Amino acid sequence: MNFDIYTYGNKDADPLLVQMADDHDMEVMDQEAAFIKELTGGKDFCLAAVKVNDWNRDLAPWPAPPVFGKEAFGDGAGRTLDFLLKDVLPSFSAGGSAHEKKIFIGGYSLAGLFALWAGTQTDVFSGIAAASPSIWYPSFVDFTRDNLPRADRIYLSLGDKEERTRNPVMARVGDAIREEYALLQAAGKESILEWNKGNHFKEPDLRTAKAFSWLIGKAWQK
């Protein structure tokens, strides 16, 4: 397994932001990095965008049937996380262990779901930035009940029109994210659920930037 990695900001900076990305994400990654810089008041950071080869396979924690078209979801999340831990994070060590940095994992849509899932598998990540995550994914909220994220802070967001869809599986996204947030709150996790204007396709770069910026602000809060 091999992914291309694109770096934005200062490679040696703390925090390290890790984001799984597709072609659409990469088209606006420069703008997302600029938004993060603006929203954090110019704080230093490194954003590592990891280009995903097969979105539905590489980011899905377990198999699921198609929701659009004929492409089903695979179970490649475990292999993808293993690549992050063994190959990506060590490349940002900068004179020491990358694990000494604050590392936030995040993403948009299925990448946001992957970030939430990855946070249940390891304590490497200090924060999770799940912007409009595909939390409608079958059985995911039930999985979270017994497998809470280990990160200290979790950001969730959703567009206020995302649950208004005719697709019965994806229409569950609103209830699912409310349930997920309630679980995090009950467990005492420092978390937030932010509602953005619009549907799933509106301003993904800004929404993801807001997610990472919230984590950065909380991490350096006096």
mmCIF file of C-alpha atoms in Angstrom:
data_model
loop_
_atom_site.group_PDB
_atom_site.id
_atom_site.type_symbol
_atom_site.label_atom_id
_atom_site.label_comp_id
_atom_site.label_asym_id
_atom_site.label_seq_id
_atom_site.Cartn_x
_atom_site.Cartn_y
_atom_site.Cartn_z
ATOM 1 C CA MET A 1 0.000 0.000 0.000
ATOM 2 C CA ASN A 2 1.366 3.381 -0.974
ATOM 3 C CA PHE A 3 -0.125 6.876 -0.992
ATOM 4 C CA ASP A 4 1.248 10.204 -2.196
ATOM 5 C CA ILE A 5 1.774 12.755 0.581
ATOM 6 C CA TYR A 6 1.560 16.528 0.075
ATOM 7 C CA THR A 7 2.764 18.919 2.757
ATOM 8 C CA TYR A 8 1.417 22.400 3.516
ATOM 9 C CA GLY A 9 2.818 24.802 6.075
ATOM 10 C CA ASN A 10 5.960 24.116 8.089
ATOM 11 C CA LYS A 11 6.938 20.419 8.011
ATOM 12 C CA ASP A 12 8.650 20.709 11.386
ATOM 13 C CA ALA A 13 5.735 22.475 13.080
ATOM 14 C CA ASP A 14 3.689 21.283 16.005
ATOM 15 C CA PRO A 15 0.838 20.389 15.518
ATOM 16 C CA LEU A 16 0.852 17.905 12.668
ATOM 17 C CA LEU A 17 -2.502 17.709 10.873
ATOM 18 C CA VAL A 18 -3.106 14.480 8.952
ATOM 19 C CA GLN A 19 -5.886 14.438 6.349
ATOM 20 C CA MET A 20 -6.902 11.697 3.946
ATOM 21 C CA ALA A 21 -7.849 13.363 0.659
ATOM 22 C CA ASP A 22 -9.253 12.657 -2.800
ATOM 23 C CA ASP A 23 -8.890 14.576 -6.063
ATOM 24 C CA HIS A 24 -11.557 17.121 -5.104
ATOM 25 C CA ASP A 25 -9.918 17.768 -1.734
ATOM 26 C CA MET A 26 -6.530 18.263 -3.353
ATOM 27 C CA GLU A 27 -7.939 20.918 -5.683
ATOM 28 C CA VAL A 28 -8.743 23.141 -2.682
ATOM 29 C CA MET A 29 -6.038 22.079 -0.223
ATOM 30 C CA ASP A 30 -4.072 25.307 -0.659
ATOM 31 C CA GLN A 31 -7.206 27.258 0.217
ATOM 32 C CA GLU A 32 -7.899 25.010 3.201
ATOM 33 C CA ALA A 33 -4.388 25.614 4.543
ATOM 34 C CA ALA A 34 -4.906 29.351 4.094
ATOM 35 C CA PHE A 35 -8.203 29.159 5.991
ATOM 36 C CA ILE A 36 -6.502 27.315 8.867
ATOM 37 C CA LYS A 37 -3.806 29.987 9.033
ATOM 38 C CA GLU A 38 -6.433 32.721 9.079
ATOM 39 C CA LEU A 39 -8.747 31.035 11.595
ATOM 40 C CA THR A 40 -5.919 30.304 14.032
ATOM 41 C CA GLY A 41 -4.501 33.802 13.924
ATOM 42 C CA GLY A 42 -1.380 32.748 12.053
ATOM 43 C CA LYS A 43 -0.342 29.804 14.221
ATOM 44 C CA ASP A 44 2.310 27.497 12.816
ATOM 45 C CA PHE A 45 1.242 24.016 11.715
ATOM 46 C CA CYS A 46 2.007 21.261 9.242
ATOM 47 C CA LEU A 47 -0.799 19.802 7.150
ATOM 48 C CA ALA A 48 -0.030 16.409 5.610
ATOM 49 C CA ALA A 49 -2.582 15.570 2.906
ATOM 50 C CA VAL A 50 -2.477 11.856 2.131
ATOM 51 C CA LYS A 51 -3.902 11.180 -1.342
ATOM 52 C CA VAL A 52 -6.210 8.169 -1.266
ATOM 53 C CA ASN A 53 -6.179 5.747 -4.191
ATOM 54 C CA ASP A 54 -9.527 3.996 -3.700
ATOM 55 C CA TRP A 55 -11.856 6.108 -1.542
ATOM 56 C CA ASN A 56 -14.536 3.506 -0.818
ATOM 57 C CA ARG A 57 -12.036 0.749 -0.151
ATOM 58 C CA ASP A 58 -9.148 2.495 1.609
ATOM 59 C CA LEU A 59 -11.205 4.461 4.154
ATOM 60 C CA ALA A 60 -14.015 2.038 5.032
ATOM 61 C CA PRO A 61 -13.661 0.142 8.338
ATOM 62 C CA TRP A 62 -15.785 -2.807 7.208
ATOM 63 C CA PRO A 63 -17.700 -3.815 4.049
ATOM 64 C CA ALA A 64 -21.023 -2.153 3.245
ATOM 65 C CA PRO A 65 -23.298 -2.124 0.177
ATOM 66 C CA PRO A 66 -23.349 0.810 -2.261
ATOM 67 C CA VAL A 67 -25.363 3.913 -1.392
ATOM 68 C CA PHE A 68 -24.881 5.575 -4.783
ATOM 69 C CA GLY A 69 -24.222 3.716 -8.001
ATOM 70 C CA LYS A 70 -22.758 0.220 -7.894
ATOM 71 C CA GLU A 71 -19.524 0.720 -5.951
ATOM 72 C CA ALA A 72 -19.606 -1.027 -2.592
ATOM 73 C CA PHE A 73 -17.450 -0.155 0.405
ATOM 74 C CA GLY A 74 -14.468 -2.289 1.367
ATOM 75 C CA ASP A 75 -12.557 -2.849 4.563
ATOM 76 C CA GLY A 76 -9.241 -1.151 3.892
ATOM 77 C CA ALA A 77 -9.212 1.272 6.838
ATOM 78 C CA GLY A 78 -7.012 -0.999 8.916
ATOM 79 C CA ARG A 79 -4.351 -1.209 6.220
ATOM 80 C CA THR A 80 -4.539 2.550 5.657
ATOM 81 C CA LEU A 81 -4.088 3.287 9.349
ATOM 82 C CA ASP A 82 -1.146 0.888 9.499
ATOM 83 C CA PHE A 83 0.477 2.819 6.642
ATOM 84 C CA LEU A 84 -0.064 6.114 8.473
ATOM 85 C CA LEU A 85 1.470 4.833 11.681
ATOM 86 C CA LYS A 86 4.450 3.070 10.135
ATOM 87 C CA ASP A 87 5.265 5.219 7.112
ATOM 88 C CA VAL A 88 3.658 8.650 7.263
ATOM 89 C CA LEU A 89 4.086 9.768 10.870
ATOM 90 C CA PRO A 90 7.771 8.734 11.164
ATOM 91 C CA SER A 91 8.569 10.914 8.145
ATOM 92 C CA PHE A 92 7.628 13.975 10.221
ATOM 93 C CA SER A 93 9.887 13.187 13.172
ATOM 94 C CA ALA A 94 12.189 16.219 12.650
ATOM 95 C CA GLY A 95 14.926 15.306 15.080
ATOM 96 C CA GLY A 96 12.709 13.285 17.380
ATOM 97 C CA SER A 97 9.642 11.105 17.448
ATOM 98 C CA ALA A 98 6.647 12.412 15.555
ATOM 99 C CA HIS A 99 4.631 11.110 18.486
ATOM 100 C CA GLU A 100 6.116 13.890 20.634
ATOM 101 C CA LYS A 101 4.074 16.343 18.581
ATOM 102 C CA LYS A 102 0.393 16.969 18.880
ATOM 103 C CA ILE A 103 -1.080 14.999 15.991
ATOM 104 C CA PHE A 104 -4.605 15.672 14.788
ATOM 105 C CA ILE A 105 -6.294 13.438 12.239
ATOM 106 C CA GLY A 106 -9.208 14.718 10.228
ATOM 107 C CA GLY A 107 -11.003 14.855 6.952
ATOM 108 C CA TYR A 108 -14.214 15.402 5.081
ATOM 109 C CA SER A 109 -17.007 12.943 4.301
ATOM 110 C CA LEU A 110 -15.709 9.348 4.383
ATOM 111 C CA ALA A 111 -12.299 10.687 5.432
ATOM 112 C CA GLY A 112 -14.020 12.205 8.461
ATOM 113 C CA LEU A 113 -15.514 8.814 9.312
ATOM 114 C CA PHE A 114 -12.075 7.236 8.886
ATOM 115 C CA ALA A 115 -10.637 9.794 11.309
ATOM 116 C CA LEU A 116 -13.255 8.887 13.927
ATOM 117 C CA TRP A 117 -12.597 5.184 13.433
ATOM 118 C CA ALA A 118 -8.808 5.616 13.502
ATOM 119 C CA GLY A 119 -9.161 7.440 16.797
ATOM 120 C CA THR A 120 -10.677 4.306 18.336
ATOM 121 C CA GLN A 121 -7.713 2.164 17.295
ATOM 122 C CA THR A 122 -4.739 4.128 18.655
ATOM 123 C CA ASP A 123 -3.900 6.851 21.165
ATOM 124 C CA VAL A 124 -1.415 8.529 18.797
ATOM 125 C CA PHE A 125 -3.933 11.203 17.823
ATOM 126 C CA SER A 126 -4.582 14.030 20.287
ATOM 127 C CA GLY A 127 -7.580 15.304 18.354
ATOM 128 C CA ILE A 128 -10.063 14.287 15.673
ATOM 129 C CA ALA A 129 -11.464 16.708 13.090
ATOM 130 C CA ALA A 130 -14.515 15.056 11.520
ATOM 131 C CA ALA A 131 -16.098 17.528 9.106
ATOM 132 C CA SER A 132 -19.406 16.331 7.640
ATOM 133 C CA PRO A 133 -18.345 12.726 8.297
ATOM 134 C CA SER A 134 -20.162 9.811 6.657
ATOM 135 C CA ILE A 135 -21.464 8.802 10.052
ATOM 136 C CA TRP A 136 -24.520 7.288 8.403
ATOM 137 C CA TYR A 137 -22.154 4.374 7.685
ATOM 138 C CA PRO A 138 -23.901 1.116 8.681
ATOM 139 C CA SER A 139 -23.344 0.113 12.326
ATOM 140 C CA PHE A 140 -20.803 2.872 13.003
ATOM 141 C CA VAL A 141 -22.603 4.563 15.901
ATOM 142 C CA ASP A 142 -23.268 1.154 17.465
ATOM 143 C CA PHE A 143 -19.543 0.423 17.100
ATOM 144 C CA THR A 144 -18.721 3.669 18.901
ATOM 145 C CA ARG A 145 -20.809 2.675 21.916
ATOM 146 C CA ASP A 146 -18.196 0.054 22.769
ATOM 147 C CA ASN A 147 -15.206 1.713 21.108
ATOM 148 C CA LEU A 148 -14.919 5.383 22.021
ATOM 149 C CA PRO A 149 -12.227 7.511 20.384
ATOM 150 C CA ARG A 150 -9.106 7.730 22.553
ATOM 151 C CA ALA A 151 -8.336 11.311 21.530
ATOM 152 C CA ASP A 152 -8.754 14.106 24.072
ATOM 153 C CA ARG A 153 -10.783 16.323 21.738
ATOM 154 C CA ILE A 154 -13.241 15.579 18.956
ATOM 155 C CA TYR A 155 -14.804 18.052 16.543
ATOM 156 C CA LEU A 156 -17.962 17.065 14.645
ATOM 157 C CA SER A 157 -19.853 19.085 12.059
ATOM 158 C CA LEU A 158 -22.654 18.650 9.574
ATOM 159 C CA GLY A 159 -24.445 20.778 7.008
ATOM 160 C CA ASP A 160 -27.963 21.647 8.092
ATOM 161 C CA LYS A 161 -29.382 20.260 4.843
ATOM 162 C CA GLU A 162 -27.415 17.015 4.739
ATOM 163 C CA GLU A 163 -30.087 14.876 6.377
ATOM 164 C CA ARG A 164 -32.687 16.119 3.879
ATOM 165 C CA THR A 165 -31.989 13.512 1.244
ATOM 166 C CA ARG A 166 -34.119 10.887 -0.410
ATOM 167 C CA ASN A 167 -31.451 8.258 0.119
ATOM 168 C CA PRO A 168 -32.697 6.343 3.196
ATOM 169 C CA VAL A 169 -29.223 5.318 4.343
ATOM 170 C CA MET A 170 -27.697 8.791 4.103
ATOM 171 C CA ALA A 171 -30.812 10.448 5.550
ATOM 172 C CA ARG A 172 -29.803 8.928 8.883
ATOM 173 C CA VAL A 173 -26.715 11.161 9.044
ATOM 174 C CA GLY A 174 -28.378 13.811 11.234
ATOM 175 C CA ASP A 175 -29.643 11.393 13.884
ATOM 176 C CA ALA A 176 -26.368 9.472 13.744
ATOM 177 C CA ILE A 177 -24.181 12.508 14.397
ATOM 178 C CA ARG A 178 -26.436 13.620 17.249
ATOM 179 C CA GLU A 179 -26.104 10.158 18.785
ATOM 180 C CA GLU A 180 -22.330 10.191 18.297
ATOM 181 C CA TYR A 181 -22.039 13.592 19.957
ATOM 182 C CA ALA A 182 -24.207 12.445 22.876
ATOM 183 C CA LEU A 183 -21.938 9.429 23.382
ATOM 184 C CA LEU A 184 -18.846 11.641 23.428
ATOM 185 C CA GLN A 185 -20.444 14.065 25.866
ATOM 186 C CA ALA A 186 -21.578 11.254 28.179
ATOM 187 C CA ALA A 187 -18.029 9.898 28.181
ATOM 188 C CA GLY A 188 -16.672 13.298 29.222
ATOM 189 C CA LYS A 189 -14.826 13.926 25.958
ATOM 190 C CA GLU A 190 -14.124 17.556 25.087
ATOM 191 C CA SER A 191 -16.204 17.761 21.946
ATOM 192 C CA ILE A 192 -18.362 20.022 19.819
ATOM 193 C CA LEU A 193 -21.037 19.531 17.174
ATOM 194 C CA GLU A 194 -21.175 22.464 14.778
ATOM 195 C CA TRP A 195 -23.928 22.909 12.212
ATOM 196 C CA ASN A 196 -22.938 24.578 8.951
ATOM 197 C CA LYS A 197 -25.244 26.104 6.365
ATOM 198 C CA GLY A 198 -25.934 24.047 3.260
ATOM 199 C CA ASN A 199 -25.717 20.534 1.930
ATOM 200 C CA HIS A 200 -22.841 18.076 1.934
ATOM 201 C CA PHE A 201 -21.046 19.668 -0.990
ATOM 202 C CA LYS A 202 -20.835 23.234 0.286
ATOM 203 C CA GLU A 203 -17.395 24.608 1.232
ATOM 204 C CA PRO A 204 -15.642 21.370 2.254
ATOM 205 C CA ASP A 205 -12.302 23.184 2.484
ATOM 206 C CA LEU A 206 -13.660 25.780 4.913
ATOM 207 C CA ARG A 207 -15.529 23.198 6.975
ATOM 208 C CA THR A 208 -12.419 21.051 7.335
ATOM 209 C CA ALA A 209 -10.319 24.103 8.156
ATOM 210 C CA LYS A 210 -12.789 25.049 10.896
ATOM 211 C CA ALA A 211 -12.481 21.538 12.324
ATOM 212 C CA PHE A 212 -8.682 21.579 12.491
ATOM 213 C CA SER A 213 -8.641 25.176 13.725
ATOM 214 C CA TRP A 214 -10.899 24.313 16.661
ATOM 215 C CA LEU A 215 -8.476 21.579 17.700
ATOM 216 C CA ILE A 216 -5.467 23.862 17.345
ATOM 217 C CA GLY A 217 -7.171 26.576 19.398
ATOM 218 C CA LYS A 218 -8.133 24.154 22.169
ATOM 219 C CA ALA A 219 -4.691 22.573 22.305
ATOM 220 C CA TRP A 220 -2.950 25.911 22.882
ATOM 221 C CA GLN A 221 -5.624 27.456 25.046
ATOM 222 C CA LYS A 222 -4.262 28.995 28.212
#
